[in-house]
One Martini backbone bead per residue (centre of mass of N, CA, C, O) as a GRO file, in nm:
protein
  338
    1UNK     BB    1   0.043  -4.315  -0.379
    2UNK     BB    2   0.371  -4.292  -0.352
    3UNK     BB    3   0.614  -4.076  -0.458
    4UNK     BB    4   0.445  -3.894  -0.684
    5UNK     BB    5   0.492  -3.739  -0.978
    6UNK     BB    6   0.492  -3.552  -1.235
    7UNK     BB    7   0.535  -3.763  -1.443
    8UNK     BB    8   0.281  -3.932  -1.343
    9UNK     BB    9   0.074  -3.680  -1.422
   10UNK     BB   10   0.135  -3.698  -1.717
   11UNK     BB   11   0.071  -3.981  -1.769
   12UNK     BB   12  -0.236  -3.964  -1.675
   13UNK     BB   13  -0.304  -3.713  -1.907
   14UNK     BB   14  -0.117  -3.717  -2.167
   15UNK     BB   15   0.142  -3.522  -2.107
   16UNK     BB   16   0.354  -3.299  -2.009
   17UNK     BB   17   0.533  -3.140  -1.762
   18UNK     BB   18   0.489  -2.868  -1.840
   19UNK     BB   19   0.187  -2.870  -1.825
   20UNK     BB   20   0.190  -2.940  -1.502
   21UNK     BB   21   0.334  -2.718  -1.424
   22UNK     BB   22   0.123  -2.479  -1.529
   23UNK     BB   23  -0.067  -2.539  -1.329
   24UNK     BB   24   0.080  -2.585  -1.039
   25UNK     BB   25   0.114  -2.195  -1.133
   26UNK     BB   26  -0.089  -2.066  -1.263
   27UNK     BB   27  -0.044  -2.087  -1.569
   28UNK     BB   28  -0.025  -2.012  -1.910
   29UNK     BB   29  -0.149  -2.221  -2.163
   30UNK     BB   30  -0.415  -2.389  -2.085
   31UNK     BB   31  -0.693  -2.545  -2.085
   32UNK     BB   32  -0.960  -2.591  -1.892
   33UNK     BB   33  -0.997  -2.853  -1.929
   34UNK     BB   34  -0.733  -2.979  -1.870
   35UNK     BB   35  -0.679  -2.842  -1.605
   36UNK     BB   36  -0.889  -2.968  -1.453
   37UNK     BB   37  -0.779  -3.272  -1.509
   38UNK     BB   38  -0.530  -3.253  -1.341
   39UNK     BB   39  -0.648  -3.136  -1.063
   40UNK     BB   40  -0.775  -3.421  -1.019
   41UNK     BB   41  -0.540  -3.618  -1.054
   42UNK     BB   42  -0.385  -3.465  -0.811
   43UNK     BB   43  -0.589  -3.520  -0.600
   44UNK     BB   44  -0.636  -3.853  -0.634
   45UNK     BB   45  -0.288  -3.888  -0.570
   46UNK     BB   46  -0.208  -3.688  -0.368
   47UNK     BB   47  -0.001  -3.446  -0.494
   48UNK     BB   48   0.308  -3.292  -0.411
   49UNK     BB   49   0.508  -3.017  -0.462
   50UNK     BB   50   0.818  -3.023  -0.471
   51UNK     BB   51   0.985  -2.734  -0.409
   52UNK     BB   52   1.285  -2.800  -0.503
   53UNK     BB   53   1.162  -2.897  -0.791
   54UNK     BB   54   1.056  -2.628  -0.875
   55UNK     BB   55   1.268  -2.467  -0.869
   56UNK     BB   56   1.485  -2.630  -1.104
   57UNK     BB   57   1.187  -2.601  -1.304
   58UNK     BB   58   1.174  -2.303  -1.332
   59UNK     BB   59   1.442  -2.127  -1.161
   60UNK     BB   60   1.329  -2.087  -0.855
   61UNK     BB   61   1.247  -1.948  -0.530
   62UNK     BB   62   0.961  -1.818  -0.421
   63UNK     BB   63   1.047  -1.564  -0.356
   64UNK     BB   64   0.910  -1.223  -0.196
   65UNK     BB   65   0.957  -0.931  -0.095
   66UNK     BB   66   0.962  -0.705   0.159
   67UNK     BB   67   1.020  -0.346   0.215
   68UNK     BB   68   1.152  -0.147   0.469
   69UNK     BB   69   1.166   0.147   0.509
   70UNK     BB   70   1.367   0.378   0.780
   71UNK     BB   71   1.144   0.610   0.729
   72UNK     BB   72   0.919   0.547   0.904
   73UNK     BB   73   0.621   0.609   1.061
   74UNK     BB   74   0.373   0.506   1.284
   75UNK     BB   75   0.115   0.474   1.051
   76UNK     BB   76   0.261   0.274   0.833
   77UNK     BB   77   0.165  -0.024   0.972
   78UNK     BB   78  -0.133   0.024   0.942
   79UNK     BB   79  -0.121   0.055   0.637
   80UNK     BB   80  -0.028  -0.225   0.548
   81UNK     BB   81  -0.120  -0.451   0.622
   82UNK     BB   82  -0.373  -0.488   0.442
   83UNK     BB   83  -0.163  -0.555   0.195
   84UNK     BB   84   0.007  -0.763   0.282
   85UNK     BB   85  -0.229  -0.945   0.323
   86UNK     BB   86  -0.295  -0.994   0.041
   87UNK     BB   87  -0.020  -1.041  -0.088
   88UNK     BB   88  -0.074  -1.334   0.125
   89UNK     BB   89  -0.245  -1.475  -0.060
   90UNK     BB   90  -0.138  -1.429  -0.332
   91UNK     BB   91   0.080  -1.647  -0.276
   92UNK     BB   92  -0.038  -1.881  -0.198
   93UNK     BB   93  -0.183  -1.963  -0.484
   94UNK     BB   94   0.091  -1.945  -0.607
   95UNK     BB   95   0.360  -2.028  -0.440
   96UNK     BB   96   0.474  -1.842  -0.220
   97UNK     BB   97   0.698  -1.641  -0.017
   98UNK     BB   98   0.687  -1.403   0.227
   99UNK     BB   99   0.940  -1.163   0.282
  100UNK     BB  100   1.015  -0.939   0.564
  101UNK     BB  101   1.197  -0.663   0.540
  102UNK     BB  102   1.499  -0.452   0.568
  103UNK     BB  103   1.700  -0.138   0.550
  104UNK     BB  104   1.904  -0.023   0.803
  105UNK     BB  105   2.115  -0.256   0.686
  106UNK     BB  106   2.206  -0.358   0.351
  107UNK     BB  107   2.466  -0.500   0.364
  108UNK     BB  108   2.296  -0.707   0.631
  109UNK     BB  109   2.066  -0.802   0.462
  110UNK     BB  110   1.848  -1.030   0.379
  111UNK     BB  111   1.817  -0.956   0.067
  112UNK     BB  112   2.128  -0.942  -0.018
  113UNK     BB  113   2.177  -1.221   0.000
  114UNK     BB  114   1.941  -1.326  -0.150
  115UNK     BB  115   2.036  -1.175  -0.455
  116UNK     BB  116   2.305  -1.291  -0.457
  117UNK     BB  117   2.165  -1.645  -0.380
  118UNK     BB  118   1.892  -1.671  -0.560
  119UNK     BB  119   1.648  -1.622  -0.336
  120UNK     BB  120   1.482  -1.444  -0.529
  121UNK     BB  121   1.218  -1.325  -0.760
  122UNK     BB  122   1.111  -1.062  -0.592
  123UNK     BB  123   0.999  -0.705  -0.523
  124UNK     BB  124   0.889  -0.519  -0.257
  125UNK     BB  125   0.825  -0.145  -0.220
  126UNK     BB  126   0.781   0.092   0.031
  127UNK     BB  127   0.733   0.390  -0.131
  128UNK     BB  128   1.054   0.285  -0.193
  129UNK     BB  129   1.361   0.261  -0.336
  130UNK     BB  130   1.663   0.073  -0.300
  131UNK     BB  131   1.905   0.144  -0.463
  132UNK     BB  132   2.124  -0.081  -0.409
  133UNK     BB  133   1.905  -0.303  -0.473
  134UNK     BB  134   1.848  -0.222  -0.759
  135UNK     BB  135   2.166  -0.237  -0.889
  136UNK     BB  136   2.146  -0.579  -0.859
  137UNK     BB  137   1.901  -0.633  -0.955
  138UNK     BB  138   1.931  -0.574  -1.242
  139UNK     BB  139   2.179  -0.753  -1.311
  140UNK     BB  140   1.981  -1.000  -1.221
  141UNK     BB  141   1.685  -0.949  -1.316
  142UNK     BB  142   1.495  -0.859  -1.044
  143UNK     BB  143   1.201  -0.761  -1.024
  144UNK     BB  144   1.012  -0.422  -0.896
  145UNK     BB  145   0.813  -0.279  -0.684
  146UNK     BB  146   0.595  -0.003  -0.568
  147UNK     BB  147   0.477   0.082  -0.318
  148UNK     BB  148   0.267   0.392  -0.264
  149UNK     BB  149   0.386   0.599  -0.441
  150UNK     BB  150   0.473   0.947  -0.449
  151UNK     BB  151   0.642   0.885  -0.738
  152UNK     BB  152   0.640   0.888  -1.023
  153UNK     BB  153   0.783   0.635  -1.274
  154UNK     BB  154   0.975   0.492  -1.572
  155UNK     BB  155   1.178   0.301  -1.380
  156UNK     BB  156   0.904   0.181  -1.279
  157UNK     BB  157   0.715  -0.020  -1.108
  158UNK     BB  158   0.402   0.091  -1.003
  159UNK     BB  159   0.169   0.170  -0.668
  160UNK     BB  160  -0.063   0.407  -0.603
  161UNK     BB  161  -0.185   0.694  -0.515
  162UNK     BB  162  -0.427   0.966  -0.505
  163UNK     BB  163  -0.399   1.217  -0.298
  164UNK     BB  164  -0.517   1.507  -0.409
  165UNK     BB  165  -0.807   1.372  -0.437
  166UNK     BB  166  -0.868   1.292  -0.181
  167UNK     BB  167  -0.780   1.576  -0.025
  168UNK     BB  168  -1.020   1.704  -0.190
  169UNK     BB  169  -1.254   1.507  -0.114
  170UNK     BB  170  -1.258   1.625   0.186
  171UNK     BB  171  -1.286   1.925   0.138
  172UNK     BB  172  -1.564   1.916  -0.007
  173UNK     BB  173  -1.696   1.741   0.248
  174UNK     BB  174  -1.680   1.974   0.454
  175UNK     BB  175  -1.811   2.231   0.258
  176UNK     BB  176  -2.097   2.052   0.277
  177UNK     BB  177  -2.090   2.096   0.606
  178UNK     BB  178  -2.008   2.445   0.642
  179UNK     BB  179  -1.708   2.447   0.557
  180UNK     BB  180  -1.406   2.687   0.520
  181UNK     BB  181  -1.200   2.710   0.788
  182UNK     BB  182  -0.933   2.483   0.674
  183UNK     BB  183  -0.719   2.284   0.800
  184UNK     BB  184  -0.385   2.152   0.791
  185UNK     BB  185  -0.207   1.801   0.831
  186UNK     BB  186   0.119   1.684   0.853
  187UNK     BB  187   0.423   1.529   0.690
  188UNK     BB  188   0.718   1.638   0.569
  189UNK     BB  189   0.897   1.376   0.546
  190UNK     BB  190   0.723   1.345   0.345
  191UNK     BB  191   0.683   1.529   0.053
  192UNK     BB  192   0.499   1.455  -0.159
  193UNK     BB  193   0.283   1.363   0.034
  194UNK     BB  194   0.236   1.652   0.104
  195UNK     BB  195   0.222   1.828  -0.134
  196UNK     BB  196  -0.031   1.620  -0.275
  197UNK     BB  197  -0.193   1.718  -0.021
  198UNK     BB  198  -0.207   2.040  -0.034
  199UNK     BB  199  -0.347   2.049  -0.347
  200UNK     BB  200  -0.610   1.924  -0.282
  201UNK     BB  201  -0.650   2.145  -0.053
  202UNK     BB  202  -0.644   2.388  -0.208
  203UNK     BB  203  -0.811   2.375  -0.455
  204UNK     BB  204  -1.103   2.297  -0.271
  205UNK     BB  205  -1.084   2.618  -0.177
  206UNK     BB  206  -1.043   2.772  -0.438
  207UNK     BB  207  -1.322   2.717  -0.571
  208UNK     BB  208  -1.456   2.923  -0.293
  209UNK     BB  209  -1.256   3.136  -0.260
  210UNK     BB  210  -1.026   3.019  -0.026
  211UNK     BB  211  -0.734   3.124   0.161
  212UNK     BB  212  -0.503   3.015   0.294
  213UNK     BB  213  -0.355   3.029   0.615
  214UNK     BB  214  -0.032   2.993   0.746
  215UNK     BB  215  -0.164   2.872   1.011
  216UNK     BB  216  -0.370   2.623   0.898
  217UNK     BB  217  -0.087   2.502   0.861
  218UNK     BB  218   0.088   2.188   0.933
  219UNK     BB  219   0.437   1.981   0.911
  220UNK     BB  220   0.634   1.841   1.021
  221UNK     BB  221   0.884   1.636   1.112
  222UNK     BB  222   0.813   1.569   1.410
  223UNK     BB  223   0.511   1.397   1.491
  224UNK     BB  224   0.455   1.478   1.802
  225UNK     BB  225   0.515   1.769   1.809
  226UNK     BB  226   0.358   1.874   1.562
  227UNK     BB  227   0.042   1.798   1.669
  228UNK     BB  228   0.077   1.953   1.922
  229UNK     BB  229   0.136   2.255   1.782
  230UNK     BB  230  -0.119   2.215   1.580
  231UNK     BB  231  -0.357   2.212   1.838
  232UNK     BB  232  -0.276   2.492   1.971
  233UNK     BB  233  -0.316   2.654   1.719
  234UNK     BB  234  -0.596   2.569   1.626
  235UNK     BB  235  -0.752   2.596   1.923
  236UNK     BB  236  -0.746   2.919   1.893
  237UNK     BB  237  -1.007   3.113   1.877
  238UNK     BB  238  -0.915   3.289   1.684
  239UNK     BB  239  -0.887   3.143   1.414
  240UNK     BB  240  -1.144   3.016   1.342
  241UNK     BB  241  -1.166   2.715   1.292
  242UNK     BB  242  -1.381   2.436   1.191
  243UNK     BB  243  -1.145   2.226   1.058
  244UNK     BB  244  -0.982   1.942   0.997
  245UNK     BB  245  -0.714   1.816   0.772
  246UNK     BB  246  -0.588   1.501   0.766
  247UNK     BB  247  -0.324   1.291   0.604
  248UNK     BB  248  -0.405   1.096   0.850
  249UNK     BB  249  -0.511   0.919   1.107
  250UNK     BB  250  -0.367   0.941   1.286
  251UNK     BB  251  -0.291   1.234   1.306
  252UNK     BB  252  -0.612   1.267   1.385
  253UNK     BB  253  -0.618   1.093   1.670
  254UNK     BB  254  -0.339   1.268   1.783
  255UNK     BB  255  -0.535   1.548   1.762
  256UNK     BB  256  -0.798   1.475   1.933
  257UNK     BB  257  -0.598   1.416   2.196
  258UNK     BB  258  -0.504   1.696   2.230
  259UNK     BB  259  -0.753   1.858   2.229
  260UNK     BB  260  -0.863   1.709   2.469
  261UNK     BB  261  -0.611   1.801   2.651
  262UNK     BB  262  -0.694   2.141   2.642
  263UNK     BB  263  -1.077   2.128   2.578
  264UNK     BB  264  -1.151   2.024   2.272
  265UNK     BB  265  -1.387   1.949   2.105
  266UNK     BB  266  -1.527   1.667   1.909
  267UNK     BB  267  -1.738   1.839   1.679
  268UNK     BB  268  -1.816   2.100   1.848
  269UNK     BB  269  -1.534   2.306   1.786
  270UNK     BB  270  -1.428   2.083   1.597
  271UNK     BB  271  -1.324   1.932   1.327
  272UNK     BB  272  -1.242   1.583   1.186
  273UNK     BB  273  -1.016   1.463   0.895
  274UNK     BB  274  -0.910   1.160   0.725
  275UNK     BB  275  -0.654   0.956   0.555
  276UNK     BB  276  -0.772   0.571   0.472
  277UNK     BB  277  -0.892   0.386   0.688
  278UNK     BB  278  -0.829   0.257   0.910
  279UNK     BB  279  -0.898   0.091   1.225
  280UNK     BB  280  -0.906   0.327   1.445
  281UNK     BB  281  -1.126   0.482   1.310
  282UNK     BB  282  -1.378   0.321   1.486
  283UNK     BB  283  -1.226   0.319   1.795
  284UNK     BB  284  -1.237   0.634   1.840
  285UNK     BB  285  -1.288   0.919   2.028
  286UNK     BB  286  -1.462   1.018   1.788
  287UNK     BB  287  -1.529   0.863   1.508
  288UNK     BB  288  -1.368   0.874   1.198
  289UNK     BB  289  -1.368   1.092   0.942
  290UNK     BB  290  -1.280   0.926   0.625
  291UNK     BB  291  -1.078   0.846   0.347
  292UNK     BB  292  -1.062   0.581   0.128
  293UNK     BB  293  -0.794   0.323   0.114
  294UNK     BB  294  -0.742   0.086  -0.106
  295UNK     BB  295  -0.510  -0.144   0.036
  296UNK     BB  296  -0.619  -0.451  -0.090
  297UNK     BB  297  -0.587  -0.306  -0.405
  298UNK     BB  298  -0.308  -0.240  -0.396
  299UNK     BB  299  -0.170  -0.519  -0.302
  300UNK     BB  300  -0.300  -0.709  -0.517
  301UNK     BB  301  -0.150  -0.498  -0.779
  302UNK     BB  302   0.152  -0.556  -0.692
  303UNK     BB  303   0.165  -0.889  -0.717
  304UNK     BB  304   0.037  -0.888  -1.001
  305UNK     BB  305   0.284  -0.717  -1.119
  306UNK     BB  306   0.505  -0.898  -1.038
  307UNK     BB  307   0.448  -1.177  -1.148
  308UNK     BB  308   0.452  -1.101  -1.441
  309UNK     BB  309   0.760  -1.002  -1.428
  310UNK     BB  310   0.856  -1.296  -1.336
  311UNK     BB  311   0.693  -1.423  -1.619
  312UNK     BB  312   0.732  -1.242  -1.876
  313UNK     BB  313   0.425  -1.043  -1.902
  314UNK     BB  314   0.595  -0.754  -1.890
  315UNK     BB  315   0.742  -0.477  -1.807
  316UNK     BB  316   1.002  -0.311  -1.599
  317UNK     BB  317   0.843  -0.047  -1.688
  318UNK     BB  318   0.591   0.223  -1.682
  319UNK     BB  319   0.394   0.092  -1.494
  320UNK     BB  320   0.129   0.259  -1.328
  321UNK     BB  321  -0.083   0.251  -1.091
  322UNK     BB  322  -0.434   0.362  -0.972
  323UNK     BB  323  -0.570   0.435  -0.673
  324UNK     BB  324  -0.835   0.589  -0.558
  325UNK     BB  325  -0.948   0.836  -0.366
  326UNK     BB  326  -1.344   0.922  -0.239
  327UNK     BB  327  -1.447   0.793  -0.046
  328UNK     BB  328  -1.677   0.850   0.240
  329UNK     BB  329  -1.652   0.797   0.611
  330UNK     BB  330  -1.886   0.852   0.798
  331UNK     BB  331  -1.885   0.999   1.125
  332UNK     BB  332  -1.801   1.165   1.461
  333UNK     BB  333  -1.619   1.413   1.384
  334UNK     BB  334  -1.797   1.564   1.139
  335UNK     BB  335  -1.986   1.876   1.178
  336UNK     BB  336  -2.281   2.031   1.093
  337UNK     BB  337  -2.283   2.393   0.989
  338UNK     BB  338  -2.437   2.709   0.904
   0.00000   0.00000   0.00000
């Protein structure tokens, strides 16, 4: 049949076209029984719900953006891809369109545009949210979710790791493996995910009865400058560092680059623990001991927690969802010593 209609799909079903919009929006509120229905009918007639008639009949844009801001470190996009990939399957079956914004001049940018023209049904930010971008989407109560948040609030709804718990239980991990004097690399640039990364860190050394000194912690501003001397300085004998946990697997991995380039072995001299288990994690020489961070496990739960407030099933505010980081991901960087 040409040219098939949703009104034609209610006709062969005997229901209302509401009931027809909200099985191909996988809408509740339709019994299993009639859904099934419906979208046999819906393959029987092959018909393809028209993108501009459902903006229409529904209101909605099914633009969905992703922003990425501006401070971003060079491990940010490994560790996301994960995330967004799943964002993007849930998108599909939903029927939305992810689009990747940007926000280094938000005056300028896809967003702005977007909100203005009432083209975007919903935001995800990583990290944190875009000021300005907030104080327009409430405006037009264009509800928005904050990925990997490092700093719960009660003003938005967001989904996290404990990054604390991670970094203790990466420490707890290197203890059992018979070390004792463990160094922590990081970066201040994002400061929450520092310093709860510092807690988990001093925390599970604390139980040991191990104060670390000052000389052990290293996180610059600047990433790669930041490494090399993070390197130079855990690297000399006299200091007697028997492991490092680093903040993220890049700064593990561009950080046993920097060892073996000074002449220190890993595992052999000093051992390496990474979090996140990014991809690079699996493939660098020696492959790196890490905390798992269920990545599309965030990215899954950002985007159904958007699309709830999208559909008025959730409030606007203070859903924060929790992810755990706990599980060790045992691999060739980290040697057990007597």
């Amino acid at each position: 049949m040409g040219n098939i209609t949703i009104h034609d799909i209610a006709k062969k079903a005997n229901v209302s076209p509401a009931t027809v919009s909200y099985v191909i929006n996988d809408r509740p509120g339709v019994s299993e029984k009639m859904r099934n229905r419906i979208r046999k009918i819906i393959e029987e007639n092959g018909y393809n719900p028209n993108l501009s008639s459902r903006k229409l009949v529904l209101n909605k844009s099914f633009n969905i953006h992703i922003v990425m801001g501006s401070a971003f470190a060079s491990f940010d996009n490994l560790f996301y891809n994960t995330a967004i990939k799943s964002m993007m399957e849930v998108c599909m079956h939903k029927g939305y369109n992810l689009v990747l914004s940007s926000t280094e001049d938000y005056e300028k940018s896809p967003l702005k545009r977007a909100i203005l023209q009432k083209d975007v049904d919903g935001v995800i930010f990583l990290q944190d949210v875009v000021h300005c971008a907030v104080s327009e989407q409430q405006k037009r109560k264009i509800p928005y979710v904050v990925l990997d948040a490092h700093e719960k609030s009660a003003k938005h709804n967001s989904v996290y790791c404990d990054y604390e718990e991670a970094a203790y239980q990466a420490v707890k991990y290197l203890i059992s493996m018979g070390h004792r004097k463990i160094g922590f690399a990081g970066m201040k640039s994002i400061a929450e995910f520092y310093e709860s990364s510092c807690r988990g860190y001093r925390r599970a050394l604390s139980e040991e009865g191990v104060i670390p000194e000052p000389e052990w912690m290293h996180g610059g501003e600047d990433e790669n400058e930041s490494i090399a001397v993070c390197a130079a300085v855990m690297g000399e004998k006299s200091r007697k560092i028997t492991a490092v946990l680093c903040a993220t697997d890049v700064i593990a991995v561009t950080l046993m680059k920097h060892f073996r380039q000074i002449g220190i072995s890993v595992p052999d001299d000093i051992s390496v623990c990474g979090m996140d288990d990014v991809l690079i994690a699996q493939y660098c020489t020696p492959s790196l001991t890490t905390i798992e961070i269920d990545k599309r496990k965030m990215g899954e739960e950002a985007i159904h927690l958007l699309i709830s407030m999208i559909d008025g099933d959730i409030p606007s505010e203070g859903q924060n969802v929790c992810i755990h980081g706990e599980k060790v991901i045992e691999r060739e960087s980290v040697k057990k010593i007597l």
